[in-house]
CSV table of C-alpha atoms and ligand atoms in Angstrom, one decimal:
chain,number,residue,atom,x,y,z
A,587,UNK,CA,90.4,98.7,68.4
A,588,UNK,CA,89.9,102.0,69.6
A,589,UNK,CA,86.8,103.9,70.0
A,590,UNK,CA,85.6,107.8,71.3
A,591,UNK,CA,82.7,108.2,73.1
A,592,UNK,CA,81.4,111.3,74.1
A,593,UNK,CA,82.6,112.0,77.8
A,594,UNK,CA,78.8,113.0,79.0
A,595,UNK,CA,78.0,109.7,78.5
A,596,UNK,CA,81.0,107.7,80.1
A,597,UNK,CA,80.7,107.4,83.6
A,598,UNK,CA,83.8,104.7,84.6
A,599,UNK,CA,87.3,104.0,82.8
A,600,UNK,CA,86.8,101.1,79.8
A,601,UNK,CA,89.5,100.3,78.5
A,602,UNK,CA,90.1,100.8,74.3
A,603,UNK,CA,87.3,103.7,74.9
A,604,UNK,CA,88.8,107.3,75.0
A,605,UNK,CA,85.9,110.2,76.1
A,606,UNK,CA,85.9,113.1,74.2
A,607,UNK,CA,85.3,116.3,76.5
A,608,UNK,CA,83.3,119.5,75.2
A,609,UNK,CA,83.0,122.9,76.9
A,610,UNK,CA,82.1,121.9,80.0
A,611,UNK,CA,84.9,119.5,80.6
A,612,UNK,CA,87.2,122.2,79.4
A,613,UNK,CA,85.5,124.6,81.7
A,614,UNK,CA,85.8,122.5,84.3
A,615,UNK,CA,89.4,121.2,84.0
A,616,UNK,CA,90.5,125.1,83.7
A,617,UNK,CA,89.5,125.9,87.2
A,618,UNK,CA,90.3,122.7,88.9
A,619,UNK,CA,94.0,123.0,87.0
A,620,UNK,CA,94.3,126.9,87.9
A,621,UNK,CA,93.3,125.7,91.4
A,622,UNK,CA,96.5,123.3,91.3
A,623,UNK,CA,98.6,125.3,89.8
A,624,UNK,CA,98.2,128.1,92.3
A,625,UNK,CA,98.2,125.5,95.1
A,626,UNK,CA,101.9,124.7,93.6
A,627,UNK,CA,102.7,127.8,92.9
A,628,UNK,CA,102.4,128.8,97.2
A,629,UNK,CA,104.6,125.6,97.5
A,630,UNK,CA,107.5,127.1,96.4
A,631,UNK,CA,108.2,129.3,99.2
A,632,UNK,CA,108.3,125.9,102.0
A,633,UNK,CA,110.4,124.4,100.3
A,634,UNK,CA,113.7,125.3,102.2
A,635,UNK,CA,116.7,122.8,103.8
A,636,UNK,CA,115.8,121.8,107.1
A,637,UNK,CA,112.0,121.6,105.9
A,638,UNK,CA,109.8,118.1,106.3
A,639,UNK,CA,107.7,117.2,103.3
A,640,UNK,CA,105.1,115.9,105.7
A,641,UNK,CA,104.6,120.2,105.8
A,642,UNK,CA,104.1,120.3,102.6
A,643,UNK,CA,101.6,117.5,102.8
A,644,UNK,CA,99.8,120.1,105.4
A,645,UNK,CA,99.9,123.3,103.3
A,646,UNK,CA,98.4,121.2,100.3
A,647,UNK,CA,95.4,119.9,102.6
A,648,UNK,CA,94.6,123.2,103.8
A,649,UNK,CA,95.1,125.4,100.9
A,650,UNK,CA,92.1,122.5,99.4
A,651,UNK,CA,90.0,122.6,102.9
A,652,UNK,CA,90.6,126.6,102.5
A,653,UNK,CA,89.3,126.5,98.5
A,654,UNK,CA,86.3,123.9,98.5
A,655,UNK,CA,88.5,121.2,96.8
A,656,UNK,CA,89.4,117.5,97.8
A,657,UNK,CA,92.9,116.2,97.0
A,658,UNK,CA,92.5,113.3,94.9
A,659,UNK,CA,95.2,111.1,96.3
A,660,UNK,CA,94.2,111.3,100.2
A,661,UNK,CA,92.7,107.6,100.8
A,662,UNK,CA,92.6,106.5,97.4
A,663,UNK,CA,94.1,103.0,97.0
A,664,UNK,CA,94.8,103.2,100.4
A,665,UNK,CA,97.1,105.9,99.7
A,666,UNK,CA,96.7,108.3,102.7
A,667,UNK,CA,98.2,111.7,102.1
A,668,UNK,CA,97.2,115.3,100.1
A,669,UNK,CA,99.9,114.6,97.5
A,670,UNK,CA,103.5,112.7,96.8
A,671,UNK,CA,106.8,114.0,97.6
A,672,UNK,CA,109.7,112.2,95.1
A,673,UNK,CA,113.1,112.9,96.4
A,674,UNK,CA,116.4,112.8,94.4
A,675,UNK,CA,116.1,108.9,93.5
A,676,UNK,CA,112.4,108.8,94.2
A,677,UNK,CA,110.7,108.5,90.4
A,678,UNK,CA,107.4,108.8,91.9
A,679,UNK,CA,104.9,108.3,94.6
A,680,UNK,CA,106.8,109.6,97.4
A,681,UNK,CA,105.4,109.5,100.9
A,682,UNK,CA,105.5,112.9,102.6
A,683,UNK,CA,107.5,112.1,106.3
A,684,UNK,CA,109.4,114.2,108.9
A,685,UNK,CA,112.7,113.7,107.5
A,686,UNK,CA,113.8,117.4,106.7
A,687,UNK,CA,114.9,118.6,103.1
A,688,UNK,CA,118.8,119.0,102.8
A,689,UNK,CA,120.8,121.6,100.8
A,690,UNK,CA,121.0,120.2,97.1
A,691,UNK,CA,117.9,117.8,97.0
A,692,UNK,CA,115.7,117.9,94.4
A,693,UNK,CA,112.1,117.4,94.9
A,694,UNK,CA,109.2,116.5,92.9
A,695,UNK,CA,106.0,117.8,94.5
A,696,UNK,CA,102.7,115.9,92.6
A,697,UNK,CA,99.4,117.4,93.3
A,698,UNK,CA,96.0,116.6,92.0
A,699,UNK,CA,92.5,118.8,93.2
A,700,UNK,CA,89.2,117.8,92.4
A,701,UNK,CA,86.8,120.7,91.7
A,702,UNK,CA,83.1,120.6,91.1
A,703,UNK,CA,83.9,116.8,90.2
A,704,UNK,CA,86.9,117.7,88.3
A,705,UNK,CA,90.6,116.9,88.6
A,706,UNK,CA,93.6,119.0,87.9
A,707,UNK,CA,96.4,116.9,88.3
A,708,UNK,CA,100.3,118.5,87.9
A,709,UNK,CA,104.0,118.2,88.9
A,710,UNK,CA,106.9,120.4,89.3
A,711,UNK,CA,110.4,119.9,90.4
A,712,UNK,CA,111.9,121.8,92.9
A,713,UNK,CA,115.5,122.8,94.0
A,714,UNK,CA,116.2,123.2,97.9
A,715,UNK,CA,119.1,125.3,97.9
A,716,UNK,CA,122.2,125.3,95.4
A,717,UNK,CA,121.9,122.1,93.3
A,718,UNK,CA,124.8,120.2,91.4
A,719,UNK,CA,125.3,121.1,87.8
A,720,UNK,CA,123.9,117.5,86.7
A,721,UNK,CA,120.6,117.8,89.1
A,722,UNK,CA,120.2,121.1,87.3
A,723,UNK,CA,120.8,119.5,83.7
A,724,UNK,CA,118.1,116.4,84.7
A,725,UNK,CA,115.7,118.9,85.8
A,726,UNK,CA,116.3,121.0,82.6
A,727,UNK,CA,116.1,118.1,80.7
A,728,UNK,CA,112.8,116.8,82.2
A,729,UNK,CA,110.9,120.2,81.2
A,730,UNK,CA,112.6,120.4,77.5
A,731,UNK,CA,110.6,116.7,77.3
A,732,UNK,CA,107.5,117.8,79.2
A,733,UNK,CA,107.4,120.4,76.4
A,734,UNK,CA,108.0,118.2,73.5
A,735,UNK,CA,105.5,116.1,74.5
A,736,UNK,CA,103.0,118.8,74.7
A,737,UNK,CA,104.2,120.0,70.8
A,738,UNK,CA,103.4,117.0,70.3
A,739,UNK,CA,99.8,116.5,71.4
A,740,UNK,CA,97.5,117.9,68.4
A,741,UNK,CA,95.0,116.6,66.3
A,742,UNK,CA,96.3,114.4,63.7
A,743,UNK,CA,99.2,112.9,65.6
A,744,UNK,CA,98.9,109.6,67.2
A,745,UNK,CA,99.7,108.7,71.1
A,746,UNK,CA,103.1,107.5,69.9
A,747,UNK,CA,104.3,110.5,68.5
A,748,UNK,CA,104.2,112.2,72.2
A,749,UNK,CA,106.4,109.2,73.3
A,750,UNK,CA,108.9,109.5,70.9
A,751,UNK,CA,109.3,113.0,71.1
A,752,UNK,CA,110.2,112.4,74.5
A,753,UNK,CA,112.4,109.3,74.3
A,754,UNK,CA,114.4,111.3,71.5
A,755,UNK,CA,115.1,114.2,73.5
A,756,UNK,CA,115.9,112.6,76.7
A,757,UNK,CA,118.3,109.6,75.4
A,758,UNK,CA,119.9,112.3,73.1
A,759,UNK,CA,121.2,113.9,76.1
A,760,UNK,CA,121.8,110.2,77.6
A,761,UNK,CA,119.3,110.0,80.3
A,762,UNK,CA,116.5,107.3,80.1
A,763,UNK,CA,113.1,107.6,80.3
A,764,UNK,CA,111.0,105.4,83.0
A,765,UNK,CA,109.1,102.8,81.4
A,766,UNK,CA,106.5,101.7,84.2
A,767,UNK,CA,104.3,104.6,84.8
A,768,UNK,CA,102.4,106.4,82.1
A,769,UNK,CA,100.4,109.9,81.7
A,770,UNK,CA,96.6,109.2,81.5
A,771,UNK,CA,93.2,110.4,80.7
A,772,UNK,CA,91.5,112.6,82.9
A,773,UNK,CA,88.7,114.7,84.4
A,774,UNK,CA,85.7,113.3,86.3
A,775,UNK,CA,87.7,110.0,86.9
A,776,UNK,CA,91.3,110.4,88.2
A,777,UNK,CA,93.1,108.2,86.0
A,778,UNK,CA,90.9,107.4,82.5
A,779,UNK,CA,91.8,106.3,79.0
A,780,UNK,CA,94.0,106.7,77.1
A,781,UNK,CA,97.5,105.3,78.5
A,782,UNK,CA,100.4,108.1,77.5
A,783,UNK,CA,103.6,106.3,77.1
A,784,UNK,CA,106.4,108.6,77.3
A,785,UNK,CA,108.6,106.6,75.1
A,786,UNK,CA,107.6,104.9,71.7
A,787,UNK,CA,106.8,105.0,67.5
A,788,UNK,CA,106.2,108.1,65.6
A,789,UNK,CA,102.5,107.2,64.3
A,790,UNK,CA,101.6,104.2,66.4
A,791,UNK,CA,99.0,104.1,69.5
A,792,UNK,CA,95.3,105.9,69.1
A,793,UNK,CA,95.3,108.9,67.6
A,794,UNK,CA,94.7,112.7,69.2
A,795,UNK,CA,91.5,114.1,68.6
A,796,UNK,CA,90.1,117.4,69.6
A,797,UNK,CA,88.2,116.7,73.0
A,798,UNK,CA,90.8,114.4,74.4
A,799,UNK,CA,91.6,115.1,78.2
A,800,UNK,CA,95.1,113.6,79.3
A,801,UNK,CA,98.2,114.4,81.0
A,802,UNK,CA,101.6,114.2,80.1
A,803,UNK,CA,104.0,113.5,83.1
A,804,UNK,CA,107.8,112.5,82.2
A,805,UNK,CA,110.0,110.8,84.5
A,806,UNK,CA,113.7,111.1,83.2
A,807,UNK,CA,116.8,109.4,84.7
A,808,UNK,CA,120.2,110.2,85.4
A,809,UNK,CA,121.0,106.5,85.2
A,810,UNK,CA,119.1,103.5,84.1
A,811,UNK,CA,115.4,103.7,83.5
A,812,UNK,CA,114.6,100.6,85.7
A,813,UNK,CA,112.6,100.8,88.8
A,814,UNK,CA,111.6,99.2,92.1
A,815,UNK,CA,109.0,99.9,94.5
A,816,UNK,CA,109.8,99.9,98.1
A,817,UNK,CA,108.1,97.8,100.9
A,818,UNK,CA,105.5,100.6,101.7
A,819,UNK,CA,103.7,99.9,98.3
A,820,UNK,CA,104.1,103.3,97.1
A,821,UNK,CA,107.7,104.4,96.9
A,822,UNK,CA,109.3,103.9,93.4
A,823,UNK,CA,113.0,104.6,93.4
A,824,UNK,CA,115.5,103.9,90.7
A,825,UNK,CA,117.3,100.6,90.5
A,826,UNK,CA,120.9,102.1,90.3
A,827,UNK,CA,120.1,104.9,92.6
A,828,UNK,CA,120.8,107.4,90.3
A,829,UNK,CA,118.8,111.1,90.2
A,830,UNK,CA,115.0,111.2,88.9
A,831,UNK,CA,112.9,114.2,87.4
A,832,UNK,CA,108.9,114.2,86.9
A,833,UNK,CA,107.2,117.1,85.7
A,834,UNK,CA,103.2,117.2,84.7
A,835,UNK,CA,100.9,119.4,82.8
A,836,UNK,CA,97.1,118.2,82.3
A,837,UNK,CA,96.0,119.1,78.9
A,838,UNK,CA,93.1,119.1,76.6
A,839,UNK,CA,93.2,118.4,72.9
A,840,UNK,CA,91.9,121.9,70.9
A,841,UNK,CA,91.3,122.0,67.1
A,842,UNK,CA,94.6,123.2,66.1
A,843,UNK,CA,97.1,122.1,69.5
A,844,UNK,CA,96.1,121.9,73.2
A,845,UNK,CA,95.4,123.9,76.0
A,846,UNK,CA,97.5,123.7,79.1
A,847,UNK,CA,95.1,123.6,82.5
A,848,UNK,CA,98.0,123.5,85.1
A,849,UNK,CA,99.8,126.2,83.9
A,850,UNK,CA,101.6,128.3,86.9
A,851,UNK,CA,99.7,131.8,87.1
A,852,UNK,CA,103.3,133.0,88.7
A,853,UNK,CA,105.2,131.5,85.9
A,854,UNK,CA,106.6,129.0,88.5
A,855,UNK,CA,105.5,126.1,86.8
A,856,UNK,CA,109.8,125.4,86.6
A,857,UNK,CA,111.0,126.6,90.1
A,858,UNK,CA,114.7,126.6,88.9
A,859,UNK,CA,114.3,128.3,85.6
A,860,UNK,CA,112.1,131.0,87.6
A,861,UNK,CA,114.8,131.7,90.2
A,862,UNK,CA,117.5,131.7,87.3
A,863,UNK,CA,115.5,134.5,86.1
A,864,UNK,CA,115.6,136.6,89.2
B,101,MF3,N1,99.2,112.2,90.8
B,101,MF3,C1,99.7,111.0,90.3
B,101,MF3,C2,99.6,111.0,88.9
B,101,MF3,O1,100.2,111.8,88.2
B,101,MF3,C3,99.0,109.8,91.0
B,101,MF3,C4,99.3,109.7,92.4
B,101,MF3,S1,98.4,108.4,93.1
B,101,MF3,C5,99.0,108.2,94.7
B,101,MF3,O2,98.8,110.2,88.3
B,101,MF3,F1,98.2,107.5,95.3
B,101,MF3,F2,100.2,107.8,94.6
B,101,MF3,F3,99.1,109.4,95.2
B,102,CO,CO1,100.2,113.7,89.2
B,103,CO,CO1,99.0,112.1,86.6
C-alpha cells in the first residue's frame, strides 16, 4: 500500500510513504538545483586529457564553500569526497583520484548541493577530447532516455510508466539499462521515497501526483546491464567491461507535467550536444 503525506510533516524516509512538496519545497529545490546546475555547468571547462578527477573533486568543494552550500555526498556513508567521477565502464559512484583523463574517455560527473536544507542532486556526461562514434551514440542515447523519462513523469501516470519509457528506448537501440540503482525522492533528505526504476510496466508502481519530488538518473550500457562493485565499496563498473552513460535531472511533479530544477543555465546540461552546436 502506498500512501502521501504532506512533506511538512515527514521528517525521515518511510518506506510505502511518498511526501508531497508545496511551494516552499519547490522554492527551495529551484535554488539548490540552479546552484548545481551552475556548479556543473563551470565543470565543463576542467575537463581536459591530462586532467585528474580528484580536480574536479576540488573545484566542486570550493565552488559550495564559495556559495554557502554543503555537498551532500562528502562523509556520508563514509563516502568521503564532494561528488563521483564514473569513467567509461564506471556505471556509478566513481571515486575522484589522481589518475589523469585521457583523450576519448567519457566521464560522468554526479553532484548533489544542499541549500538552506535542500538538495539539488544532477548528472551530466562529459566528453574529454574526440570520442568514438559508439561513446557518442551511448551518450546520445542516455539523454534521449533521461528525456523520456521526464515525458513521462506527470500526474496520472504511474512510477512504471517512466521505467518503461526508458527500457523501450534504450533496448530499441540495443543497449541495456542498469537494474541495481534507482532514481529517488528527494529534498530535505538525500535519498526519500519513492524508488524510480528505470526499467518496468506501463501502469504499474505508485502513481505521480502533483507535489512529488524525485529524480530520474538513467544508466545505459553498451554491453550487458550487470554490475559489480569494486573492493573500495563504492565503485560500480560493468560486468563485461563495456561503456556506461548516467545522466540526472531532479524534478518536481506540477499539475499538468514537471518542472526540471537542475536544468543547465548555459544550456550545458549535454556537454557533447552543446559543443556539436558550436
Ligand atoms: N548522487 C548520487 C545519486 O544520484 C548518490 C551518490 S552517493 C555517494 O543518488 F556516496 F556515492 F556519493
Ligand atoms: Co546524483
Ligand atoms: Co540521485
Amino acid at each position: 500500500m502506498i500512501t502521501y503525506v504532506d512533506a511538512a510533516a515527514k521528517a525521515r524516509r518511510t518506506p510505502g510513504v511518498i511526501p508531497l512538496h508545496g511551494e516552499e519545497g519547490f522554492a527551495g529545490m529551484r535554488k539548490a538545483g540552479q546552484l548545481t546546475a551552475q556548479a556543473l555547468d563551470i565543470l565543463t571547462e576542467y575537463v581536459e586529457p591530462g586532467v585528474p578527477t580528484a580536480t574536479l573533486d576540488k573545484v566542486a568543494y570550493e565552488f559550495a564553500r564559495d556559495h554557502g552550500a554543503v555537498p551532500a555526498t562528502l562523509f556520508y556513508k563514509g563516502y568521503r569526497h564532494s561528488l563521483c567521477t564514473s569513467l567509461n565502464h564506471v556505471v556509478c559512484h566513481g571515486i575522484p583520484d589522481e589518475r589523469p583523463l585521457r583523450e576519448g574517455d567519457i566521464v560522468n560527473i554526479d553532484l548533489t548541493l544542499i541549500v538552506d536544507g535542500w538538495h539539488g542532486d544532477s548528472s551530466r556526461m562529459y566528453p574529454v577530447g574526440e570520442l568514438s562514434r559508439k561513446a557518442e551514440r551511448l551518450i546520445e542515447v542516455t539523454y534521449e532516455c533521461l528525456e523520456a523519462g521526464i515525458a513521462a513523469a506527470r500526474p496520472g501516470n504511474h512510477t512504471g510508466d517512466i521505467g518503461a519509457a526508458i527500457q523501450a528506448l534504450a533496448e530499441g537501440e540495443r543497449m541495456s539499462v542498469v537494474r541495481d540503482f534507482v532514481g529517488h525522492g528527494l529534498g530535505r533528505l538525500f535519498h526519500d521515497e519513492p524508488n524510480i526504476l528505470h526499467f518496468g510496466t506501463p501502469g504499474t508502481g505508485p502513481e505521480i501526483k502533483p507535489g512529488m519530488i524525485f529524480t530520474i538518473e538513467p544508466m545505459i550500457n553498451l554491453g550487458r546491464p550487470h554490475v559489480k562493485i569494486l573492493s573500495d565499496g563504492w565503485t560500480a563498473v560493468t560486468r563485461d567491461r563495456t561503456l556506461s552513460a548516467q545522466c540526472e535531472h531532479s524534478i518536481g511533479i506540477t499539475e499538468t507535467g514537471c518542472e526540471i530544477f537542475t536544468s543547465s543555465p548555459a544550456g550545458l546540461f549535454n556537454p557533447l550536444a552543446a559543443r556539436a552546436a558550436n
